[in-house]
Tab-separated table of C-alpha atoms in Angstrom:
chain	number	residue	atom	x	y	z
A	265	UNK	CA	-7.245	-28.307	-13.743
A	266	UNK	CA	-7.686	-24.742	-14.992
A	267	UNK	CA	-6.511	-22.032	-12.593
A	268	UNK	CA	-7.408	-18.468	-13.585
A	269	UNK	CA	-5.946	-15.447	-11.799
A	270	UNK	CA	-7.422	-12.034	-12.551
A	271	UNK	CA	-5.036	-9.295	-11.469
A	272	UNK	CA	-1.296	-9.378	-12.205
A	273	UNK	CA	0.197	-7.542	-9.259
A	274	UNK	CA	2.382	-9.145	-6.556
A	275	UNK	CA	-0.452	-11.341	-5.232
A	276	UNK	CA	-1.335	-12.693	-8.671
A	277	UNK	CA	2.246	-13.338	-9.752
A	278	UNK	CA	3.207	-15.136	-6.534
A	279	UNK	CA	0.010	-17.195	-6.726
A	280	UNK	CA	0.718	-18.233	-10.329
A	281	UNK	CA	4.263	-19.317	-9.466
A	282	UNK	CA	3.100	-21.196	-6.371
A	283	UNK	CA	0.464	-23.001	-8.411
A	284	UNK	CA	3.011	-24.013	-11.017
A	285	UNK	CA	5.427	-25.277	-8.384
A	286	UNK	CA	2.656	-27.379	-6.832
A	287	UNK	CA	1.120	-28.715	-10.047
A	288	UNK	CA	3.222	-29.189	-13.187
A	289	UNK	CA	0.249	-30.230	-15.307
A	290	UNK	CA	-2.344	-27.539	-14.515
A	291	UNK	CA	-3.318	-24.788	-16.929
A	292	UNK	CA	-2.560	-21.404	-15.361
A	293	UNK	CA	-3.896	-18.159	-16.844
A	294	UNK	CA	-2.761	-14.823	-15.397
A	295	UNK	CA	-4.803	-11.832	-16.571
A	296	UNK	CA	-3.678	-8.220	-16.147
A	297	UNK	CA	-5.639	-5.139	-17.156
A	298	UNK	CA	-2.696	-2.945	-18.174
A	299	UNK	CA	-0.609	-3.154	-21.372
A	300	UNK	CA	2.545	-3.813	-19.327
A	301	UNK	CA	4.329	-6.833	-17.927
A	302	UNK	CA	3.363	-7.387	-14.268
A	303	UNK	CA	5.022	-4.660	-12.189
A	304	UNK	CA	5.207	-3.158	-8.709
A	305	UNK	CA	3.385	0.127	-8.182
A	306	UNK	CA	5.696	0.830	-5.247
A	307	UNK	CA	8.575	1.257	-7.711
A	308	UNK	CA	6.868	4.019	-9.725
A	309	UNK	CA	8.363	6.857	-7.598
A	310	UNK	CA	11.851	5.600	-8.465
A	311	UNK	CA	10.989	5.888	-12.166
A	312	UNK	CA	9.720	9.430	-11.637
A	313	UNK	CA	12.888	10.307	-9.786
A	314	UNK	CA	15.026	8.842	-12.573
A	315	UNK	CA	16.647	6.228	-10.338
A	316	UNK	CA	15.439	3.277	-12.435
A	317	UNK	CA	14.032	2.643	-15.900
A	318	UNK	CA	10.507	1.329	-16.331
A	319	UNK	CA	11.869	-2.203	-16.631
A	320	UNK	CA	13.088	-1.906	-13.051
A	321	UNK	CA	9.477	-1.956	-11.869
A	322	UNK	CA	8.792	-5.367	-13.398
A	323	UNK	CA	8.118	-8.059	-10.825
A	324	UNK	CA	10.071	-10.624	-12.839
A	325	UNK	CA	12.887	-9.298	-14.973
A	326	UNK	CA	13.962	-12.429	-16.876
A	327	UNK	CA	12.787	-12.467	-20.490
A	328	UNK	CA	10.167	-15.171	-21.058
A	329	UNK	CA	9.716	-15.781	-17.328
A	330	UNK	CA	5.989	-16.528	-17.493
A	331	UNK	CA	6.159	-18.612	-20.668
A	332	UNK	CA	9.082	-20.529	-19.181
A	333	UNK	CA	6.955	-21.452	-16.195
A	334	UNK	CA	3.984	-22.467	-18.298
A	335	UNK	CA	1.960	-19.444	-17.194
A	336	UNK	CA	-0.206	-17.854	-19.863
A	337	UNK	CA	-0.041	-14.100	-19.307
A	338	UNK	CA	-2.553	-11.959	-21.150
A	339	UNK	CA	-4.355	-8.634	-20.990
A	340	UNK	CA	-8.003	-8.242	-20.073
A	341	UNK	CA	-10.329	-6.548	-17.620
A	342	UNK	CA	-12.800	-8.470	-15.476
A	343	UNK	CA	-16.395	-7.520	-16.137
A	344	UNK	CA	-18.301	-10.179	-14.190
A	345	UNK	CA	-18.021	-13.573	-12.501
A	346	UNK	CA	-20.541	-16.417	-12.602
A	347	UNK	CA	-19.500	-18.918	-9.900
A	348	UNK	CA	-22.374	-21.293	-10.723
A	349	UNK	CA	-21.050	-21.639	-14.287
A	350	UNK	CA	-17.352	-21.401	-13.420
A	351	UNK	CA	-16.812	-18.513	-15.836
A	352	UNK	CA	-15.155	-15.122	-15.779
A	353	UNK	CA	-16.357	-12.588	-18.347
A	354	UNK	CA	-13.898	-10.002	-19.631
A	355	UNK	CA	-14.642	-6.556	-21.051
A	356	UNK	CA	-15.670	-7.170	-24.642
A	357	UNK	CA	-17.677	-10.251	-23.755
A	358	UNK	CA	-15.038	-13.027	-23.825
A	359	UNK	CA	-15.717	-15.794	-21.308
A	360	UNK	CA	-12.888	-17.637	-19.545
A	361	UNK	CA	-13.697	-20.942	-17.846
A	362	UNK	CA	-12.048	-21.910	-14.576
A	363	UNK	CA	-11.893	-24.705	-12.036
A	364	UNK	CA	-10.321	-22.398	-9.453
A	365	UNK	CA	-10.408	-18.598	-9.666
A	366	UNK	CA	-8.271	-16.085	-7.781
A	367	UNK	CA	-9.421	-12.474	-7.545
A	368	UNK	CA	-6.366	-10.248	-7.133
A	369	UNK	CA	-7.756	-7.197	-8.889
A	370	UNK	CA	-6.179	-4.673	-6.535
A	371	UNK	CA	-7.533	-1.182	-6.061
A	372	UNK	CA	-8.412	1.981	-7.970
A	373	UNK	CA	-7.502	5.577	-7.001
A	374	UNK	CA	-10.265	7.632	-5.437
A	375	UNK	CA	-11.247	11.021	-6.818
A	376	UNK	CA	-12.606	13.811	-4.618
A	377	UNK	CA	-15.971	15.266	-5.713
A	378	UNK	CA	-14.557	18.529	-7.045
A	379	UNK	CA	-14.837	20.103	-10.511
A	380	UNK	CA	-11.825	20.331	-12.781
A	381	UNK	CA	-10.349	16.859	-12.356
A	382	UNK	CA	-10.691	16.331	-16.114
A	383	UNK	CA	-8.435	19.271	-17.007
A	384	UNK	CA	-5.148	18.516	-18.825
A	385	UNK	CA	-2.304	18.106	-16.401
A	386	UNK	CA	-4.395	16.650	-13.553
A	387	UNK	CA	-3.338	13.056	-12.946
A	388	UNK	CA	-3.283	10.245	-10.432
A	389	UNK	CA	0.043	8.563	-9.825
A	390	UNK	CA	-1.015	4.920	-9.816
A	391	UNK	CA	0.048	3.310	-13.090
A	392	UNK	CA	3.078	3.433	-15.349
A	393	UNK	CA	0.906	5.315	-17.844
A	394	UNK	CA	0.233	7.934	-15.138
A	395	UNK	CA	3.961	8.073	-14.433
A	396	UNK	CA	4.736	8.881	-18.078
A	397	UNK	CA	2.169	11.675	-18.169
A	398	UNK	CA	3.474	13.225	-14.949
A	399	UNK	CA	7.118	12.940	-16.021
A	400	UNK	CA	6.353	14.812	-19.246
A	401	UNK	CA	5.275	17.882	-17.231
A	402	UNK	CA	7.948	17.781	-14.513
A	403	UNK	CA	10.678	20.346	-15.034
A	404	UNK	CA	12.608	22.919	-13.062
A	405	UNK	CA	10.096	25.659	-13.920
A	406	UNK	CA	6.924	23.735	-13.087
A	407	UNK	CA	4.663	24.593	-10.156
A	408	UNK	CA	3.185	21.373	-8.805
A	409	UNK	CA	0.305	20.819	-6.384
A	410	UNK	CA	0.022	17.411	-4.737
A	411	UNK	CA	-3.440	16.685	-3.360
A	412	UNK	CA	-3.146	14.176	-0.525
A	413	UNK	CA	-0.413	13.627	2.058
A	414	UNK	CA	-1.235	10.036	2.903
A	415	UNK	CA	0.974	7.027	2.246
A	416	UNK	CA	0.912	7.287	-1.557
A	417	UNK	CA	1.377	11.047	-1.554
A	418	UNK	CA	4.376	10.875	0.742
A	419	UNK	CA	5.992	8.163	-1.381
A	420	UNK	CA	5.933	10.278	-4.546
A	421	UNK	CA	6.669	13.593	-2.819
A	422	UNK	CA	10.447	13.304	-3.069
A	423	UNK	CA	10.398	12.595	-6.800
A	424	UNK	CA	8.140	15.591	-7.408
A	425	UNK	CA	10.189	17.894	-5.199
A	426	UNK	CA	13.461	16.994	-6.893
A	427	UNK	CA	12.201	17.677	-10.411
A	428	UNK	CA	9.864	20.657	-10.123
A	429	UNK	CA	10.145	24.370	-9.386
A	430	UNK	CA	7.770	24.607	-6.438
A	431	UNK	CA	5.699	21.979	-4.649
A	432	UNK	CA	2.646	22.563	-2.471
A	433	UNK	CA	0.876	19.701	-0.688
A	434	UNK	CA	-2.804	19.884	0.306
A	435	UNK	CA	-4.129	17.469	2.954
A	436	UNK	CA	-7.695	17.490	4.268
A	437	UNK	CA	-6.795	15.766	7.567
A	438	UNK	CA	-5.201	17.675	10.443
A	439	UNK	CA	-1.851	15.954	9.909
A	440	UNK	CA	0.162	14.095	7.306
A	441	UNK	CA	-0.241	10.301	6.978
A	442	UNK	CA	-2.993	10.224	9.573
A	443	UNK	CA	-3.541	6.479	9.172
A	444	UNK	CA	-0.041	5.684	10.425
A	445	UNK	CA	0.963	8.716	12.507
A	446	UNK	CA	-0.258	10.513	15.607
A	447	UNK	CA	-0.262	14.298	15.969
A	448	UNK	CA	3.337	14.419	17.211
A	449	UNK	CA	4.766	12.376	14.333
A	450	UNK	CA	2.545	14.030	11.732
A	451	UNK	CA	3.550	17.492	12.894
A	452	UNK	CA	7.208	16.529	12.921
A	453	UNK	CA	6.956	15.177	9.377
A	454	UNK	CA	5.299	18.384	8.220
A	455	UNK	CA	8.087	20.498	9.706
A	456	UNK	CA	10.633	18.227	7.996
A	457	UNK	CA	8.982	18.731	4.602
A	458	UNK	CA	8.898	22.468	5.130
A	459	UNK	CA	12.676	22.470	5.709
A	460	UNK	CA	12.900	20.981	2.200
A	461	UNK	CA	11.000	23.973	0.740
A	462	UNK	CA	7.755	22.034	0.390
A	463	UNK	CA	4.679	23.928	1.445
A	464	UNK	CA	2.260	21.693	3.369
A	465	UNK	CA	-1.327	22.774	4.031
A	466	UNK	CA	-3.222	20.512	6.439
A	467	UNK	CA	-6.926	20.745	7.354
A	468	UNK	CA	-7.402	22.145	3.860
A	469	UNK	CA	-9.951	21.049	1.260
A	470	UNK	CA	-9.827	21.467	-2.485
A	471	UNK	CA	-13.091	22.919	-3.783
A	472	UNK	CA	-12.145	22.982	-7.453
A	473	UNK	CA	-9.449	23.098	-10.113
A	474	UNK	CA	-9.808	25.866	-12.671
A	475	UNK	CA	-8.090	26.746	-15.934
A	476	UNK	CA	-6.398	30.146	-15.894
A	477	UNK	CA	-4.125	32.273	-18.043
A	478	UNK	CA	-1.431	34.853	-17.430
A	479	UNK	CA	-0.229	33.423	-14.094
A	480	UNK	CA	2.503	31.097	-12.852
A	481	UNK	CA	0.632	28.022	-14.055
A	482	UNK	CA	-2.198	27.224	-16.432
A	483	UNK	CA	-4.411	25.962	-13.595
A	484	UNK	CA	-5.469	27.104	-10.141
A	485	UNK	CA	-6.215	24.715	-7.283
A	486	UNK	CA	-8.901	26.461	-5.246
A	487	UNK	CA	-9.033	25.792	-1.493
A	488	UNK	CA	-11.923	26.139	0.944
A	489	UNK	CA	-10.062	29.077	2.499
A	490	UNK	CA	-10.358	30.925	-0.806
A	491	UNK	CA	-6.638	30.639	-1.553
A	492	UNK	CA	-5.675	29.745	-5.125
A	493	UNK	CA	-2.533	27.695	-5.779
A	494	UNK	CA	-1.001	28.172	-9.237
A	495	UNK	CA	-0.103	24.884	-10.914
A	496	UNK	CA	1.230	23.503	-14.159
A	497	UNK	CA	0.712	19.982	-12.813
A	498	UNK	CA	-1.725	18.607	-10.241
A	499	UNK	CA	-1.096	15.131	-8.849
A	500	UNK	CA	-3.905	13.302	-7.055
A	501	UNK	CA	-3.122	10.959	-4.148
A	502	UNK	CA	-6.268	10.855	-2.034
A	503	UNK	CA	-6.451	7.114	-1.440
A	504	UNK	CA	-7.680	3.985	-3.183
A	505	UNK	CA	-10.637	1.594	-3.009
A	506	UNK	CA	-10.663	-2.164	-3.708
A	507	UNK	CA	-11.868	-3.184	-7.184
A	508	UNK	CA	-15.061	-5.049	-6.317
A	509	UNK	CA	-17.582	-3.473	-8.686
A	510	UNK	CA	-17.351	-6.284	-11.234
A	511	UNK	CA	-18.636	-8.730	-8.589
A	512	UNK	CA	-22.085	-7.152	-8.443
A	513	UNK	CA	-24.669	-9.857	-9.075
A	514	UNK	CA	-22.152	-12.673	-8.621
A	515	UNK	CA	-23.322	-13.651	-5.145
A	516	UNK	CA	-19.748	-13.274	-3.851
A	517	UNK	CA	-19.922	-11.401	-0.543
A	518	UNK	CA	-18.140	-8.067	-0.267
A	519	UNK	CA	-17.806	-5.381	2.360
A	520	UNK	CA	-14.997	-2.858	1.980
A	521	UNK	CA	-13.211	-5.572	0.009
A	522	UNK	CA	-13.958	-9.184	-0.918
A	523	UNK	CA	-14.726	-11.154	2.237
A	524	UNK	CA	-12.552	-14.249	2.672
A	525	UNK	CA	-12.134	-16.993	5.264
A	526	UNK	CA	-8.940	-18.288	6.905
A	527	UNK	CA	-8.080	-20.063	3.627
A	528	UNK	CA	-8.640	-16.857	1.596
A	529	UNK	CA	-11.670	-18.477	-0.046
A	530	UNK	CA	-14.648	-16.245	-0.773
A	531	UNK	CA	-18.283	-17.091	-0.132
A	532	UNK	CA	-18.275	-18.848	-3.536
A	533	UNK	CA	-16.655	-22.273	-3.499
A	534	UNK	CA	-13.540	-22.419	-5.642
A	535	UNK	CA	-13.169	-18.631	-5.796
A	536	UNK	CA	-10.391	-17.041	-3.739
A	537	UNK	CA	-9.190	-13.469	-3.204
A	538	UNK	CA	-5.799	-11.983	-2.372
A	539	UNK	CA	-3.991	-8.668	-2.097
A	540	UNK	CA	-5.481	-5.186	-1.974
A	541	UNK	CA	-8.956	-6.430	-2.921
A	542	UNK	CA	-9.201	-9.019	-0.128
A	543	UNK	CA	-10.670	-8.250	3.280
A	544	UNK	CA	-8.679	-10.751	5.291
A	545	UNK	CA	-7.793	-11.534	8.885
A	546	UNK	CA	-6.002	-8.795	10.835
A	547	UNK	CA	-3.261	-10.197	13.091
A	548	UNK	CA	-3.680	-7.516	15.745
A	549	UNK	CA	-7.451	-7.192	16.040
A	550	UNK	CA	-8.741	-10.587	14.948
A	551	UNK	CA	-11.163	-8.723	12.682
A	552	UNK	CA	-11.220	-8.675	8.880
A	553	UNK	CA	-9.618	-5.711	7.132
A	554	UNK	CA	-8.066	-4.659	3.838
A	555	UNK	CA	-4.307	-4.185	4.252
A	556	UNK	CA	-3.113	-2.642	1.005
A	557	UNK	CA	0.589	-3.382	1.416
A	558	UNK	CA	2.870	-5.511	-0.730
A	559	UNK	CA	4.036	-7.981	1.993
A	560	UNK	CA	0.395	-8.857	2.696
A	561	UNK	CA	-0.326	-9.216	-1.028
A	562	UNK	CA	2.529	-11.648	-1.633
A	563	UNK	CA	1.659	-13.777	1.390
A	564	UNK	CA	-2.018	-13.752	0.405
A	565	UNK	CA	-1.023	-14.965	-3.058
A	566	UNK	CA	1.042	-17.833	-1.674
A	567	UNK	CA	-1.587	-19.006	0.830
A	568	UNK	CA	-4.455	-18.680	-1.645
A	569	UNK	CA	-2.549	-20.748	-4.212
A	570	UNK	CA	-1.840	-23.520	-1.710
A	571	UNK	CA	-5.544	-23.740	-0.960
A	572	UNK	CA	-6.392	-23.699	-4.666
A	573	UNK	CA	-4.122	-26.743	-4.884
A	574	UNK	CA	-6.137	-28.420	-2.108
A	575	UNK	CA	-3.428	-28.183	0.545
A	576	UNK	CA	-5.610	-26.317	3.101
A	577	UNK	CA	-3.155	-23.764	4.409
A	578	UNK	CA	-4.421	-21.382	7.101
A	579	UNK	CA	-3.747	-17.668	6.902
A	580	UNK	CA	-2.636	-16.460	10.335
A	581	UNK	CA	-3.460	-12.813	9.752
A	582	UNK	CA	-1.796	-9.736	8.340
A	583	UNK	CA	0.148	-7.371	10.567
A	584	UNK	CA	-0.723	-3.796	9.683
A	585	UNK	CA	2.663	-2.283	8.865
A	586	UNK	CA	3.965	0.637	6.861
A	587	UNK	CA	7.506	1.782	6.180
A	588	UNK	CA	7.755	5.113	4.413
A	589	UNK	CA	10.522	7.443	3.247
A	590	UNK	CA	9.383	11.053	2.813
A	591	UNK	CA	12.018	13.344	1.262
A	592	UNK	CA	14.679	11.456	3.202
A	593	UNK	CA	12.902	10.988	6.537
A	594	UNK	CA	12.022	7.360	7.301
A	595	UNK	CA	8.903	6.496	9.274
A	596	UNK	CA	7.305	3.192	10.238
A	597	UNK	CA	4.256	1.880	12.040
A	598	UNK	CA	3.307	-1.623	13.107
A	599	UNK	CA	0.194	-3.250	14.506
A	600	UNK	CA	-1.967	-1.225	16.889
A	601	UNK	CA	0.339	1.799	16.742
A	602	UNK	CA	-2.356	4.095	18.160
A	603	UNK	CA	-2.865	1.905	21.228
A	604	UNK	CA	-5.481	-0.406	22.696
A	605	UNK	CA	-5.982	1.366	25.999
A	606	UNK	CA	-2.815	-0.002	27.578
A	607	UNK	CA	0.459	1.651	28.567
A	608	UNK	CA	2.597	3.698	26.194
A	609	UNK	CA	6.323	4.384	26.090
A	610	UNK	CA	7.359	7.508	24.173
A	611	UNK	CA	10.705	9.087	23.286
A	612	UNK	CA	10.765	12.417	21.413
A	613	UNK	CA	13.634	14.418	19.913
A	614	UNK	CA	11.914	17.337	18.161
A	615	UNK	CA	15.122	19.006	16.985
A	616	UNK	CA	16.526	15.755	15.615
A	617	UNK	CA	13.245	14.699	13.964
A	618	UNK	CA	13.242	11.440	15.927
A	619	UNK	CA	10.243	9.853	17.611
A	620	UNK	CA	9.458	6.403	18.978
A	621	UNK	CA	6.169	5.290	20.489
A	622	UNK	CA	5.559	1.787	21.851
A	623	UNK	CA	2.081	0.510	22.712
A	624	UNK	CA	1.399	-2.326	25.165
A	625	UNK	CA	-1.454	-4.623	26.082
A	626	UNK	CA	-0.451	-6.012	29.450
A	627	UNK	CA	3.103	-7.327	29.070
A	628	UNK	CA	2.850	-7.602	25.283
A	629	UNK	CA	4.062	-5.085	22.736
A	630	UNK	CA	1.147	-4.677	20.302
A	631	UNK	CA	2.058	-1.600	18.280
A	632	UNK	CA	4.813	0.840	17.459
A	633	UNK	CA	5.349	4.107	15.613
A	634	UNK	CA	8.766	5.439	14.665
A	635	UNK	CA	10.066	8.517	12.866
A	636	UNK	CA	13.664	9.212	11.876
A	637	UNK	CA	14.708	5.775	13.142
A	638	UNK	CA	15.899	2.821	11.090
A	639	UNK	CA	17.718	0.737	13.715
A	640	UNK	CA	15.911	-2.287	15.146
A	641	UNK	CA	12.714	-1.817	13.129
A	642	UNK	CA	12.718	-5.543	12.378
A	643	UNK	CA	13.185	-6.317	16.070
A	644	UNK	CA	10.128	-4.241	16.976
A	645	UNK	CA	8.068	-6.040	14.363
A	646	UNK	CA	9.306	-9.400	15.655
A	647	UNK	CA	8.364	-8.641	19.262
A	648	UNK	CA	4.843	-7.789	18.103
A	649	UNK	CA	4.357	-10.721	15.720
A	650	UNK	CA	5.883	-13.277	18.079
A	651	UNK	CA	3.657	-12.029	20.922
A	652	UNK	CA	6.673	-11.984	23.210
A	653	UNK	CA	5.784	-11.793	26.916
A	654	UNK	CA	8.144	-9.012	28.019
A	655	UNK	CA	7.635	-9.390	31.800
A	656	UNK	CA	9.898	-6.905	33.657
A	657	UNK	CA	11.265	-5.584	30.342
A	658	UNK	CA	7.971	-3.817	29.754
A	659	UNK	CA	8.748	-1.311	32.523
A	660	UNK	CA	12.222	-0.745	31.121
A	661	UNK	CA	10.779	-0.033	27.680
A	662	UNK	CA	8.194	2.335	29.115
A	663	UNK	CA	11.065	4.272	30.661
A	664	UNK	CA	13.286	4.076	27.553
A	665	UNK	CA	11.691	2.739	24.349
A	666	UNK	CA	15.066	2.708	22.589
A	667	UNK	CA	16.090	-0.419	24.569
A	668	UNK	CA	14.070	-2.698	22.281
A	669	UNK	CA	17.142	-4.586	21.067
A	670	UNK	CA	18.133	-5.384	24.660
A	671	UNK	CA	14.627	-6.647	25.330
A	672	UNK	CA	14.739	-8.800	22.193
A	673	UNK	CA	18.131	-10.288	23.079
A	674	UNK	CA	17.055	-10.971	26.673
A	675	UNK	CA	14.043	-12.952	25.504
A	676	UNK	CA	15.917	-14.713	22.705
A	677	UNK	CA	18.163	-16.246	25.323
A	678	UNK	CA	15.284	-17.620	27.390
């Protein structure tokens, strides 16, 4: 049996290891499109900040790990798939045959349609190669403009702020991290960043990036307001899109990502998808969505591999969850954090930068949003994922959301 995995992020690595554990005789080929050992993108900010070396990003740190497990790891970029022939074609024309194929090709950074993105010193922060380019320009005299204050932007913000002279953040939405925060939390996070001497401009659009001379930076980021932000370095963090372009003409069905069933199998028999490229079952809504988070990717990889082995494991759905640290302020969101039309319990401490919002559907907790809080985050997630019927504890939590641990303990003893 020949198992081929294209994409060497967390989903691909976990899938390869699961396949090897389940079948000692199979041929397993893991293909990555970067000249690096498989690594975690979520660790890149720690490299930028100087907290770890590049090797600290590697998903498996033991020398010879893949060879020792009989996994052939190689570089290559997927160009097309022919399910009828059981072949994957790589850039350059090489064809790789497979009996089972896993697509874990991840995502690619988006670029806004503005001129000047090709200027020197304008980079995404998505790969280790990007990290090296950014690090080379970060110094105490550098003016930096970060375009995008979503999840990725907020992850790298601290590293940029610690190593540059000035940092300005431009966000087109009306608040920071709009996909995991409401107006209260987003506004609170913005005020927090501003106390750290980071300028944050929301509801602002970049109309171009221009070369300039004789100012505090060799570039100017031009905003729709007419303001020009001087910059030595511009970092792009405006979101990502699943890598599905190579599937054109394959017959494999795609939407936002690759469509999969409850076994993570695509519309082509024997072809599976996992991680940031897969549009899989959403735990909260019952619909199919792309959840570009590492816990989902690793679980996708495990479940997909079991099904590639013929063990028919069902995927129960991914809980939309994000945990984020932005220049020292921790935030988290779980499930339907923005509500489903049910009751809400809210606790706000503006001066202390603390906020907790709980969302209910009947007697069930279905979503939560927290800022400046680290206690009992796992308990909140558990109440949502376990679909705990809270009965009279719902009213207590509406009155005081901070009593989640008491509610958890009360129902654990039932």
